Coordinates of C-alpha atoms and ligand atoms in Angstrom, one line a residue:
X1 CA 0.4 -0.1 0.1
X2 CA 2.5 2.0 0.6
X3 CA 4.6 1.8 -2.1
X4 CA 1.6 2.2 -4.8
X5 CA 1.1 5.5 -2.5
X6 CA 4.3 7.0 -3.2
X7 CA 5.2 5.4 -6.1
X8 CA 1.4 7.4 -7.9
X9 CA 2.9 10.7 -5.6
X10 CA 5.7 10.9 -6.0
X11 CA 6.4 10.6 -9.9
X12 CA 5.4 14.1 -10.9
X13 CA 8.7 14.7 -8.6
X14 CA 10.6 12.4 -10.8
X15 CA 13.7 15.2 -11.3
X16 CA 13.7 16.1 -8.0
X17 CA 14.3 12.1 -7.2
X18 CA 16.4 12.5 -9.4
X19 CA 18.8 15.4 -7.9
X20 CA 18.2 13.2 -4.8
X21 CA 19.3 10.6 -5.7
X22 CA 22.5 12.3 -7.7
X23 CA 24.1 14.3 -4.7
X24 CA 23.8 11.1 -3.0
X25 CA 25.6 8.8 -5.2
X26 CA 28.7 11.8 -5.3
X27 CA 28.4 12.0 -1.4
X28 CA 28.0 8.6 -0.8
X29 CA 31.4 8.1 -3.5
X30 CA 33.3 10.8 -1.1
X31 CA 32.0 8.7 2.2
X32 CA 33.2 5.2 0.4
X33 CA 37.1 7.1 -0.7
X34 CA 37.8 8.4 2.6
X35 CA 38.6 5.8 4.0
X36 CA 41.1 4.1 1.3
X37 CA 42.9 7.7 1.2
X38 CA 43.4 7.5 5.5
X39 CA 44.6 4.3 4.7
X40 CA 47.1 5.2 2.2
X41 CA 47.9 8.3 4.2
X42 CA 49.4 6.3 6.9
X43 CA 51.0 3.5 4.9
X44 CA 53.1 5.4 2.1
X45 CA 52.8 9.5 4.0
X46 CA 53.6 8.7 7.8
X47 CA 54.6 5.7 8.1
X48 CA 57.3 5.9 5.5
X49 CA 57.7 10.4 7.1
X50 CA 57.1 11.1 3.4
X51 CA 55.4 15.0 4.0
X52 CA 54.3 16.1 0.6
X53 CA 52.4 12.5 0.9
X54 CA 50.8 13.6 3.8
X55 CA 49.9 17.2 2.7
X56 CA 48.9 16.1 -1.2
X57 CA 46.7 12.8 0.1
X58 CA 45.2 15.3 2.9
X59 CA 44.1 18.3 0.4
X60 CA 42.2 15.6 -1.5
X61 CA 40.5 13.9 1.8
X62 CA 39.5 17.7 2.2
X63 CA 38.9 18.4 -0.6
X64 CA 36.6 15.4 -0.3
X65 CA 34.9 16.2 2.8
X66 CA 33.9 19.4 1.8
X67 CA 32.1 18.1 -2.0
X68 CA 30.4 15.3 1.3
X69 CA 29.1 17.8 3.5
X70 CA 27.5 20.0 0.1
X71 CA 25.9 17.1 -1.4
X72 CA 24.6 16.1 1.6
X73 CA 22.6 19.8 2.5
X74 CA 21.6 20.2 -1.0
X75 CA 20.1 16.9 -1.2
X76 CA 18.1 16.7 2.8
X77 CA 17.0 20.6 1.0
X78 CA 15.5 18.5 -2.5
X79 CA 14.4 15.7 -0.2
X80 CA 12.5 18.4 2.3
X81 CA 10.3 19.6 -0.3
X82 CA 9.6 17.1 -2.7
X83 CA 7.8 16.2 1.1
X84 CA 6.9 18.8 1.9
X85 CA 5.2 19.2 -2.1
X86 CA 3.9 14.9 -2.1
X87 CA 1.9 15.7 1.7
X88 CA 0.1 19.3 -0.7
X89 CA -0.8 16.4 -2.9
X90 CA -2.1 14.5 -0.3
X91 CA -3.6 16.1 1.2
X92 CA -5.8 17.3 -1.5
X93 CA -7.3 14.4 -3.1
X94 CA -7.8 13.3 0.7
X95 CA -10.3 16.2 1.1
X96 CA -11.2 16.6 -2.7
X97 CA -12.0 12.8 -2.7
X98 CA -13.7 12.9 0.8
X99 CA -16.1 15.8 -0.3
X100 CA -17.3 13.4 -3.2
X101 CA -19.2 10.9 -0.1
X102 CA -22.6 11.1 1.2
X103 CA -23.1 11.2 5.1
X104 CA -23.1 7.3 4.5
X105 CA -19.3 7.4 4.1
X106 CA -18.8 9.9 6.5
X107 CA -20.5 8.5 9.1
X108 CA -18.7 5.2 8.2
X109 CA -14.4 6.4 9.1
X110 CA -16.1 9.4 12.0
X111 CA -15.4 12.8 11.2
X112 CA -12.7 12.7 13.8
X113 CA -10.7 9.8 11.6
X114 CA -11.6 11.6 8.1
X115 CA -8.8 14.0 10.4
X116 CA -7.1 12.4 11.8
X117 CA -5.6 11.1 7.8
X118 CA -6.1 13.8 6.5
X119 CA -3.6 15.3 8.6
X120 CA -1.6 13.3 11.9
X121 CA -1.4 10.1 9.1
X122 CA 0.3 12.2 5.7
X123 CA 2.4 13.9 8.3
X124 CA 4.2 9.9 9.3
X125 CA 4.1 10.0 5.3
X126 CA 6.5 13.0 5.1
X127 CA 8.6 12.1 7.2
X128 CA 9.0 8.7 5.9
X129 CA 9.9 9.8 2.9
X130 CA 12.7 12.4 3.7
X131 CA 13.9 9.1 5.5
X132 CA 13.8 7.2 3.1
X133 CA 15.6 9.9 0.7
X134 CA 18.4 11.0 3.1
X135 CA 18.3 7.1 4.3
X136 CA 17.2 4.5 2.8
X137 CA 19.0 5.2 -0.8
X138 CA 22.3 6.0 0.6
X139 CA 22.1 2.9 3.7
X140 CA 23.0 -0.5 0.6
X141 CA 25.0 1.9 -0.9
X142 CA 27.3 3.0 1.4
X143 CA 26.3 -1.3 2.7
X144 CA 27.2 -3.0 -0.2
X145 CA 29.8 -0.3 -1.1
X146 CA 31.4 -0.7 2.2
X147 CA 31.8 -4.3 2.0
X148 CA 33.5 -4.3 -1.2
X149 CA 36.1 -1.1 -0.4
X150 CA 36.5 -3.9 2.9
X151 CA 37.1 -7.2 0.6
X152 CA 39.3 -4.7 -0.7
X153 CA 41.4 -4.4 1.9
X154 CA 41.3 -7.5 3.4
X155 CA 39.8 -10.6 1.9
X156 CA 39.9 -13.3 5.5
X157 CA 39.4 -10.3 8.2
X158 CA 35.9 -10.0 5.6
X159 CA 34.9 -13.5 6.7
X160 CA 33.7 -11.2 10.2
X161 CA 30.8 -10.0 8.4
X162 CA 29.5 -13.6 7.7
X163 CA 28.5 -13.5 11.1
X164 CA 28.1 -10.1 12.4
X165 CA 26.1 -8.9 9.2
X166 CA 23.5 -12.4 10.2
X167 CA 23.4 -11.8 13.5
X168 CA 22.4 -7.5 13.7
X169 CA 19.7 -8.4 10.0
X170 CA 17.9 -10.9 12.5
X171 CA 17.8 -8.9 15.6
X172 CA 16.0 -5.8 14.0
X173 CA 13.7 -8.4 11.7
X174 CA 12.7 -9.1 14.7
X175 CA 12.0 -6.2 16.5
X176 CA 10.9 -3.9 13.0
X177 CA 7.6 -7.1 12.9
X178 CA 7.1 -6.6 16.3
X179 CA 6.2 -2.6 15.8
X180 CA 3.7 -3.0 13.3
X181 CA 0.7 -4.0 15.0
X182 CA 1.4 -1.5 17.7
X183 CA 1.2 1.1 15.2
X184 CA -1.7 0.4 13.8
X185 CA -2.8 0.3 17.0
X186 CA -1.4 3.9 17.8
X187 CA -3.1 6.0 14.7
X188 CA -6.5 4.3 16.1
X189 CA -5.9 5.7 20.0
X190 CA -4.4 8.9 18.3
X191 CA -7.7 8.3 16.3
X192 CA -9.6 8.2 19.7
X193 CA -7.6 11.6 21.0
X194 CA -9.4 13.7 18.4
X195 CA -13.0 12.1 18.9
X196 CA -13.2 12.9 22.3
X197 CA -12.0 16.0 21.7
X198 CA -13.7 17.2 19.0
X199 CA -16.9 15.9 20.9
X200 CA -16.1 18.2 24.7
X201 CA -15.7 21.6 22.0
X202 CA -19.0 20.3 19.7
X203 CA -21.0 19.7 23.5
X204 CA -18.8 22.1 25.3
X205 CA -21.7 23.7 26.7
X206 CA -24.0 20.9 26.9
X207 CA -20.7 20.1 29.7
X208 CA -20.4 23.2 31.2
X209 CA -24.7 23.0 32.1
X210 CA -24.5 20.0 34.0
X211 CA -21.1 20.1 35.1
X212 CA -19.5 17.0 33.6
X213 CA -16.3 18.6 33.7
X214 CA -14.1 16.4 36.4
X215 CA -15.8 13.5 33.9
X216 CA -14.7 15.1 30.5
X217 CA -11.8 15.3 31.9
X218 CA -11.3 11.4 32.2
X219 CA -12.1 10.2 30.1
X220 CA -10.1 12.0 28.4
X221 CA -7.2 10.9 30.5
X222 CA -8.1 7.7 29.7
X223 CA -8.3 8.8 25.8
X224 CA -5.1 10.9 27.1
X225 CA -3.4 8.0 29.1
X226 CA -4.3 4.9 26.8
X227 CA -2.2 6.5 24.0
X228 CA 1.0 6.5 26.2
X229 CA 1.2 3.1 27.1
X230 CA 1.1 2.1 23.5
X231 CA 4.0 4.9 22.7
X232 CA 5.7 3.5 25.6
X233 CA 5.0 0.0 24.2
X234 CA 6.4 1.4 20.6
X235 CA 9.2 3.5 22.6
X236 CA 10.1 0.2 24.8
X237 CA 10.4 -1.9 21.1
X238 CA 11.8 1.3 19.3
X239 CA 14.2 2.1 22.3
X240 CA 16.0 -1.6 21.3
X241 CA 17.6 -1.2 18.0
X242 CA 19.8 1.5 19.6
X243 CA 21.8 -0.9 22.0
X244 CA 21.5 -3.8 19.9
X245 CA 24.0 -1.7 16.6
X246 CA 25.6 -0.8 19.2
X247 CA 26.5 -3.9 21.3
X248 CA 27.1 -6.0 17.9
X249 CA 29.0 -2.9 16.2
X250 CA 31.5 -2.6 19.3
X251 CA 31.9 -6.4 20.4
X252 CA 32.9 -6.5 16.1
X253 CA 35.5 -3.7 16.5
X254 CA 37.2 -5.0 19.1
X255 CA 37.2 -8.6 17.7
X256 CA 38.6 -6.6 13.7
X257 CA 41.6 -5.1 16.3
X258 CA 42.3 -8.1 17.6
X259 CA 42.5 -10.2 14.4
X260 CA 44.1 -7.4 12.8
X261 CA 46.4 -6.3 15.7
X262 CA 47.9 -9.9 15.9
X263 CA 49.1 -9.6 11.7
X264 CA 50.6 -6.3 12.1
X265 CA 52.9 -7.6 14.9
X266 CA 52.7 -10.6 12.2
X267 CA 53.7 -8.4 9.2
X268 CA 50.8 -9.5 7.6
X269 CA 49.0 -6.7 7.3
X270 CA 49.7 -2.7 7.7
X271 CA 48.5 -0.2 10.3
X272 CA 46.4 2.2 7.3
X273 CA 44.9 -1.3 6.6
X274 CA 43.9 -2.0 9.9
X275 CA 42.6 1.5 9.6
X276 CA 41.1 1.3 7.6
X277 CA 39.0 -1.7 8.1
X278 CA 37.8 -0.3 11.2
X279 CA 36.4 2.1 9.4
X280 CA 34.8 0.4 6.6
X281 CA 33.2 -2.1 9.6
X282 CA 32.3 1.2 11.2
X283 CA 30.2 2.2 7.8
X284 CA 28.5 -0.8 7.2
X285 CA 27.3 -1.2 10.4
X286 CA 26.0 2.7 9.7
X287 CA 24.3 1.6 7.2
X288 CA 22.2 -1.1 8.7
X289 CA 21.7 1.3 11.8
X290 CA 20.4 3.7 8.6
X291 CA 18.7 1.5 7.1
X292 CA 17.3 0.9 11.0
X293 CA 16.2 4.3 11.5
X294 CA 13.8 3.8 7.9
X295 CA 12.9 1.0 9.2
X296 CA 11.6 2.2 12.7
X297 CA 8.9 4.6 11.2
X298 CA 7.7 2.7 8.6
X299 CA 5.5 0.3 10.3
X300 CA 3.9 3.9 11.1
X301 CA 3.9 5.2 7.8
X302 CA 3.1 1.0 6.8
X303 CA -0.2 1.4 8.4
X304 CA -1.0 5.9 7.6
X305 CA -0.3 4.9 4.0
X306 CA -3.3 2.1 4.1
X307 CA -5.5 4.2 6.2
X308 CA -5.0 6.6 3.7
X309 CA -5.7 4.9 1.0
X310 CA -8.8 3.2 2.6
X311 CA -10.3 7.2 2.1
X312 CA -9.0 7.8 -1.3
X313 CA -10.6 3.6 -2.8
X314 CA -13.7 4.2 -1.0
X315 CA -16.0 5.1 -3.7
X316 CA -19.0 7.8 -2.9
X317 CA -23.2 5.4 -2.2
X318 CA -24.1 8.5 -4.1
X319 CA -22.6 8.0 -7.5
X320 CA -23.1 10.5 -10.6
X321 CA -24.8 9.8 -13.4
X322 CA -22.9 9.1 -16.1
X323 CA -24.7 11.6 -18.6
X324 CA -27.6 13.7 -16.6
X325 CA -30.5 14.5 -17.7
X326 CA -31.9 18.3 -17.6
X327 CA -34.6 18.4 -14.8
X328 CA -38.2 18.2 -16.7
X329 CA -40.9 21.5 -17.2
X330 CA -42.8 20.9 -14.0
X331 CA -41.4 22.1 -10.8
X332 CA -42.6 19.5 -8.6
X333 CA -41.5 17.0 -6.1
X334 CA -42.3 13.6 -6.4
X335 CA -41.7 10.4 -4.4
X336 CA -42.4 7.1 -4.9
X337 CA -42.4 3.6 -3.0
X338 CA -38.5 4.8 -1.3
X339 CA -37.9 2.1 0.8
X340 CA -34.5 3.6 3.6
X341 CA -33.0 1.4 5.8
X342 CA -29.6 3.3 7.9
X343 CA -26.0 1.3 7.2
X344 CA -25.2 -0.9 9.9
X345 CA -29.3 -0.8 12.0
X346 CA -31.5 -3.5 11.3
X347 CA -34.5 -1.9 10.9
X348 CA -35.4 0.5 7.3
X349 CA -36.6 3.8 8.9
X350 CA -38.9 4.4 5.0
X351 CA -41.0 1.4 4.3
X352 CA -42.8 2.1 0.7
X353 CA -42.8 5.8 0.8
X354 CA -44.7 8.2 -2.3
X355 CA -46.3 11.7 -1.6
X356 CA -46.3 14.4 -4.1
X357 CA -45.7 18.2 -3.6
X358 CA -46.8 21.3 -6.5
X359 CA -45.5 23.8 -7.4
X360 CA -46.8 26.8 -5.5
X361 CA -48.0 24.5 -2.9
X362 CA -46.8 24.1 0.7
X363 CA -47.0 20.1 1.2
X364 CA -46.5 19.5 5.3
X365 CA -44.6 16.5 6.9
X366 CA -46.1 15.7 10.6
X367 CA -45.2 12.5 12.3
X368 CA -43.7 11.9 15.8
X369 CA -40.3 11.6 16.8
X370 CA -38.4 9.4 14.4
X371 CA -41.4 8.6 12.2
X372 CA -38.4 9.6 9.1
X373 CA -39.1 12.6 8.5
X374 CA -35.6 14.0 7.9
X375 CA -34.2 11.1 6.4
X376 CA -36.5 11.3 4.1
X377 CA -35.4 15.1 3.0
X378 CA -32.3 13.9 3.1
X379 CA -33.4 12.2 0.4
X380 CA -34.4 14.6 -2.0
X381 CA -30.8 16.5 -2.3
X382 CA -29.0 13.1 -2.6
X383 CA -27.5 13.2 0.9
X384 CA -28.1 9.7 0.7
X385 CA -30.1 7.7 -1.9
X386 CA -33.2 5.8 -1.2
X387 CA -32.5 1.7 -1.0
X388 CA -36.1 1.3 -3.5
X389 CA -37.8 3.4 -5.2
X390 CA -37.1 7.1 -6.8
X391 CA -37.2 9.9 -6.1
X392 CA -38.1 13.0 -9.0
X393 CA -37.3 16.3 -9.6
X394 CA -38.8 18.6 -11.9
X395 CA -40.3 14.9 -13.1
X396 CA -36.2 13.5 -13.2
X397 CA -34.8 10.7 -10.7
X398 CA -32.5 12.8 -8.7
X399 CA -29.7 9.8 -9.6
X400 CA -29.6 11.6 -13.5
X401 CA -29.4 14.4 -12.4
X402 CA -26.1 16.9 -12.3
X403 CA -25.0 17.5 -9.4
X404 CA -24.6 21.1 -9.5
X405 CA -28.2 21.3 -11.2
X406 CA -30.0 19.1 -8.6
X407 CA -28.1 21.5 -6.0
X408 CA -29.6 24.9 -7.7
X409 CA -33.2 22.7 -7.9
X410 CA -33.4 21.8 -4.7
X411 CA -33.0 24.2 -1.4
X412 CA -32.9 22.6 1.8
X413 CA -32.5 24.0 5.3
X414 CA -31.4 21.6 7.5
X415 CA -33.0 21.1 10.8
X416 CA -29.3 22.4 13.2
X417 CA -28.3 24.8 10.0
X418 CA -24.8 25.3 9.7
X419 CA -23.4 28.6 9.3
X420 CA -19.3 29.4 8.2
X421 CA -17.4 31.2 9.9
X422 CA -17.1 34.9 7.9
X423 CA -19.8 37.7 7.2
X424 CA -23.7 37.6 7.2
X425 CA -22.9 38.8 3.7
X426 CA -20.6 35.7 2.9
X427 CA -22.6 33.2 4.5
X428 CA -25.8 33.5 1.9
X429 CA -23.9 34.3 -0.7
X430 CA -21.9 30.2 0.2
X431 CA -24.9 29.0 -2.8
X432 CA -25.1 31.7 -5.1
X433 CA -21.6 33.9 -4.6
X434 CA -23.2 35.9 -7.7
X435 CA -26.6 37.5 -6.0
X436 CA -26.3 41.5 -5.2
X437 CA -26.7 43.4 -2.1
X438 CA -29.9 44.3 -2.4
X439 CA -31.0 39.9 -3.1
X440 CA -29.5 39.2 0.0
X441 CA -31.6 41.8 1.7
X442 CA -34.4 40.0 -0.4
X443 CA -34.2 37.0 1.4
X444 CA -33.1 39.1 5.0
X445 CA -37.0 40.4 4.4
X446 CA -38.8 37.5 4.0
X447 CA -36.9 35.5 6.3
X448 CA -38.0 37.8 8.4
X449 CA -34.0 38.9 9.6
X450 CA -33.8 41.9 7.5
X451 CA -34.7 44.2 11.6
X452 CA -32.1 42.0 12.7
X453 CA -29.1 42.0 10.8
X454 CA -30.0 45.9 10.3
X455 CA -29.6 46.9 13.9
X456 CA -26.2 45.3 13.3
X457 CA -23.6 48.2 13.3
X458 CA -21.9 46.0 10.5
X459 CA -25.3 45.6 8.7
X460 CA -24.3 42.4 5.8
X461 CA -20.8 41.9 6.8
X462 CA -20.8 41.7 10.6
X463 CA -18.7 38.5 11.9
X464 CA -20.5 35.2 12.0
X465 CA -18.4 32.8 14.9
X466 CA -17.7 29.2 13.1
X467 CA -21.0 27.0 13.5
X468 CA -23.3 30.5 14.0
X469 CA -21.9 30.7 17.8
X470 CA -22.0 34.3 17.6
X471 CA -26.2 34.1 16.5
X472 CA -29.3 33.4 18.4
X473 CA -30.7 29.6 17.7
X474 CA -33.9 31.7 16.1
X475 CA -31.8 34.5 13.9
X476 CA -28.5 31.1 12.4
X477 CA -32.2 29.2 11.9
X478 CA -33.5 33.1 9.7
X479 CA -30.2 33.4 8.2
X480 CA -30.0 29.8 7.1
X481 CA -33.9 29.9 5.4
X482 CA -32.3 33.5 3.3
X483 CA -29.3 31.6 2.1
X484 CA -31.7 28.9 0.4
X485 CA -33.8 32.2 -0.8
X486 CA -30.6 33.4 -2.7
X487 CA -30.5 30.2 -4.6
X488 CA -34.1 30.3 -5.4
X489 CA -34.5 26.8 -5.9
X490 CA -37.3 25.4 -7.5
X491 CA -38.2 23.1 -4.5
X492 CA -37.9 24.7 -1.3
X493 CA -37.2 22.1 2.4
X494 CA -37.8 23.4 5.4
X495 CA -36.7 20.9 8.4
X496 CA -38.0 22.3 10.8
X497 CA -36.8 25.6 10.4
X498 CA -39.5 27.9 12.0
X499 CA -39.2 25.3 15.8
X500 CA -37.1 28.7 17.0
X501 CA -39.2 31.2 16.0
X502 CA -42.2 32.9 18.2
X503 CA -45.7 31.6 16.1
X504 CA -46.4 35.8 15.5
X505 CA -42.5 36.0 13.3
X506 CA -43.4 32.2 11.8
X507 CA -46.9 33.4 10.6
X508 CA -45.3 36.8 8.6
X509 CA -42.6 34.8 7.1
X510 CA -45.0 32.3 6.1
X511 CA -46.9 34.4 4.3
X512 CA -43.7 36.5 3.1
X513 CA -42.3 33.3 1.7
X514 CA -45.8 32.6 -0.4
X515 CA -46.2 35.8 -1.5
X516 CA -42.5 35.8 -2.7
X517 CA -42.0 32.5 -4.8
X518 CA -45.6 32.0 -5.8
X519 CA -44.2 29.2 -8.0
X520 CA -42.3 27.1 -5.1
X521 CA -42.7 23.6 -4.4
X522 CA -42.3 24.3 -0.4
X523 CA -42.4 21.4 2.2
X524 CA -42.0 21.6 5.6
X525 CA -41.5 19.1 8.0
X526 CA -42.7 20.6 11.4
X527 CA -43.4 20.0 14.8
X528 CA -45.8 22.7 15.6
X529 CA -49.6 21.7 14.6
X530 CA -49.6 26.1 14.2
X531 CA -47.2 25.5 11.6
X532 CA -48.8 23.0 9.2
X533 CA -52.6 23.7 9.4
X534 CA -52.5 25.1 6.4
X535 CA -50.8 24.0 4.3
X536 CA -52.2 22.6 1.3
X537 CA -51.7 18.8 1.8
X538 CA -50.5 17.6 4.7
X539 CA -48.8 14.3 4.9
X540 CA -48.5 12.3 8.1
X541 CA -45.2 9.7 9.2
X542 CA -45.4 7.0 11.5
X543 CA -42.4 4.9 11.9
X544 CA -41.3 5.1 8.6
X545 CA -45.3 5.2 7.1
X546 CA -47.5 7.3 5.1
X547 CA -50.5 6.5 7.5
X548 CA -52.8 9.9 6.2
X549 CA -52.7 12.6 3.6
X550 CA -54.4 15.2 3.3
X551 CA -55.7 19.0 4.3
X552 CA -55.7 19.6 8.0
X553 CA -59.5 19.2 7.8
X554 CA -59.5 15.8 6.2
X555 CA -57.0 14.3 8.8
X556 CA -59.0 15.5 11.6
X557 CA -61.5 13.0 10.1
X558 CA -59.9 10.8 8.8
X559 CA -56.7 10.0 10.5
X560 CA -55.9 8.9 13.9
X561 CA -52.6 9.2 13.8
X562 CA -52.7 13.1 12.8
X563 CA -56.1 13.4 15.4
X564 CA -53.0 12.3 18.6
X565 CA -50.4 14.5 16.9
X566 CA -53.2 18.1 16.8
X567 CA -55.4 17.3 20.5
X568 CA -51.7 16.8 21.7
X569 CA -51.4 20.3 21.1
X570 CA -54.3 21.7 20.7
X571 CA -57.5 22.0 22.2
X572 CA -60.5 20.4 20.3
X573 CA -61.9 23.9 19.6
X574 CA -58.7 25.4 18.6
X575 CA -58.4 22.2 16.6
X576 CA -61.8 22.1 14.9
X577 CA -61.3 27.1 14.3
Ligands
ATP601 N1 -27.2 8.1 10.8 C1 -28.0 7.4 11.1 N2 -27.9 7.0 11.1 C2 -28.5 5.7 12.2 N3 -29.6 5.9 12.1 C3 -30.3 7.3 12.1 C4 -29.8 8.1 12.0 N4 -30.1 8.8 11.7 C5 -31.3 8.7 11.8 N5 -31.6 7.4 12.1 C6 -32.6 6.7 13.3 O1 -33.6 6.3 11.7 C7 -35.3 7.1 12.4 C8 -35.4 8.5 11.5 O2 -34.6 9.3 12.3 P1 -35.4 10.8 11.4 O3 -33.9 11.9 12.3 O4 -35.8 10.6 10.1 O5 -36.3 11.6 12.4 P2 -37.4 13.2 12.5 O6 -39.3 12.3 11.9 O7 -37.0 13.8 11.1 O8 -37.9 13.2 13.7 P3 -37.5 14.1 15.1 O9 -39.2 15.6 14.3 O10 -37.1 13.7 15.9 O11 -36.3 15.5 13.6 C9 -35.1 7.4 13.3 O12 -35.4 6.3 14.4 C10 -33.4 7.8 14.4 O13 -32.5 7.0 15.1

């Protein structure tokens, strides 16, 4: 998974990568050649007392060291740039793919996990990329080169490598193989911390109102400590790496000095050759160590790549049509035999639901809590797709409509409207950036929000905090209604959108809406009977089924469920009035 992701995302940076590889090659060649020159200085300069040879070769060594430094620095610069660019591309792709998700996919991953995957997981891969460029490429070349050059210095002493290398590789493999599962578990713990944090910040007012600060703190501490425990377990295994390599390195050096020392004594090995051999041995073990550093990071990056790829490979359950059909001339809404079940739920929440809402008419949907009203409305702009049956907008199945056309035709004011950080104007123009100030004021007037906005010193430019947290619930609802009206949709869906308005404001709003949007299809979900009794048609939902349909008077006669709802809010006289 990691390789697949890296191959795909590094392709555009082939030039930078080639530069990094070339620079690494020069740097490593210099590193590899230096011990040979060192042996030469000792054997042919220092021992015979040839100062000229020492100065000449020493000069070459100095130049090589400078080249090595410049190349290493430049390679790190290019590696870091490439890794940053890769991170940006990955984040952009994950973000734009998540944008295509329906509520179903977002629910499957969870918002917190999607945020971790777009940020923390991408950073892990970036870090690995820098490591791969600076260490993983250099390490094998340096390792193999050092082995060859060590062999060239002295074959019999090189036999020692036959013992040292297998020991080292086995130890490293054992350690790294235990890190994989722990890394996966660590990323899940990071997800959990984000989830708890997000939930607590969103529900801050509830936490304060119920004085549950301590409970929330302990919930966060549990998630935090859990992450710490996994990090420590991972850290303990990682910590084994360095001592293992150091012990092997020290024992090998002692062995080289022991055997080499005897051979220098015998006169079968020159002191310079022994020092060069020791340097190559150190370089070989350093190469293994460098590769290991990358290995330490790779299990976590592998897990992160898997998590990112999982998001990228998940198709949206709301598929755009191959060829979009144009909306028909009629602006109405038809829902036919629709059934829907939430993912993972045992039972469907909608069964065989049909209704028709005509242009210029108001259709109301009523029903007890949890009867499926919101779910039904969400099928119209395709926040979900129905499992059975179809939803037609202006005569065309919504699944055959282009996303933009559908969005321009259907305006949904959600039950809990969300405002973005910015200004009132930027929020109102969210669906129609071209709208003039005049159009904004008109929409505000219909939504009964004109007075409130006028009273603000900055008017349309008044700031709105994230989520609309600096306006009241009723003001937020009215701004959300105005935002939909600015797009002038043929079908307006109001999901319990009047709940925070007082009865007089609601009546004014409904009147203004009827006048302003005389040819619009209006569908209203409401809990208050007063909000629906004047509707042209009222559809009664009960446990996801249509159990009645008609005007208020017809339903009072025909529908037991409707009568129960009405009489729970009004007296017999009020209901009949
Ligand atoms: N995302 C979801 N995943 C699983 N089940 C859900 C989800 N959203 C809603 N439900 C369930 O579907 C049923 C219908 O919910 P829905 O929100 O459509 O009801 P409603 O009639 O709009 O209720 P209310 O009047 O309280 O807003 C409920 O039983 C609810 O628990």
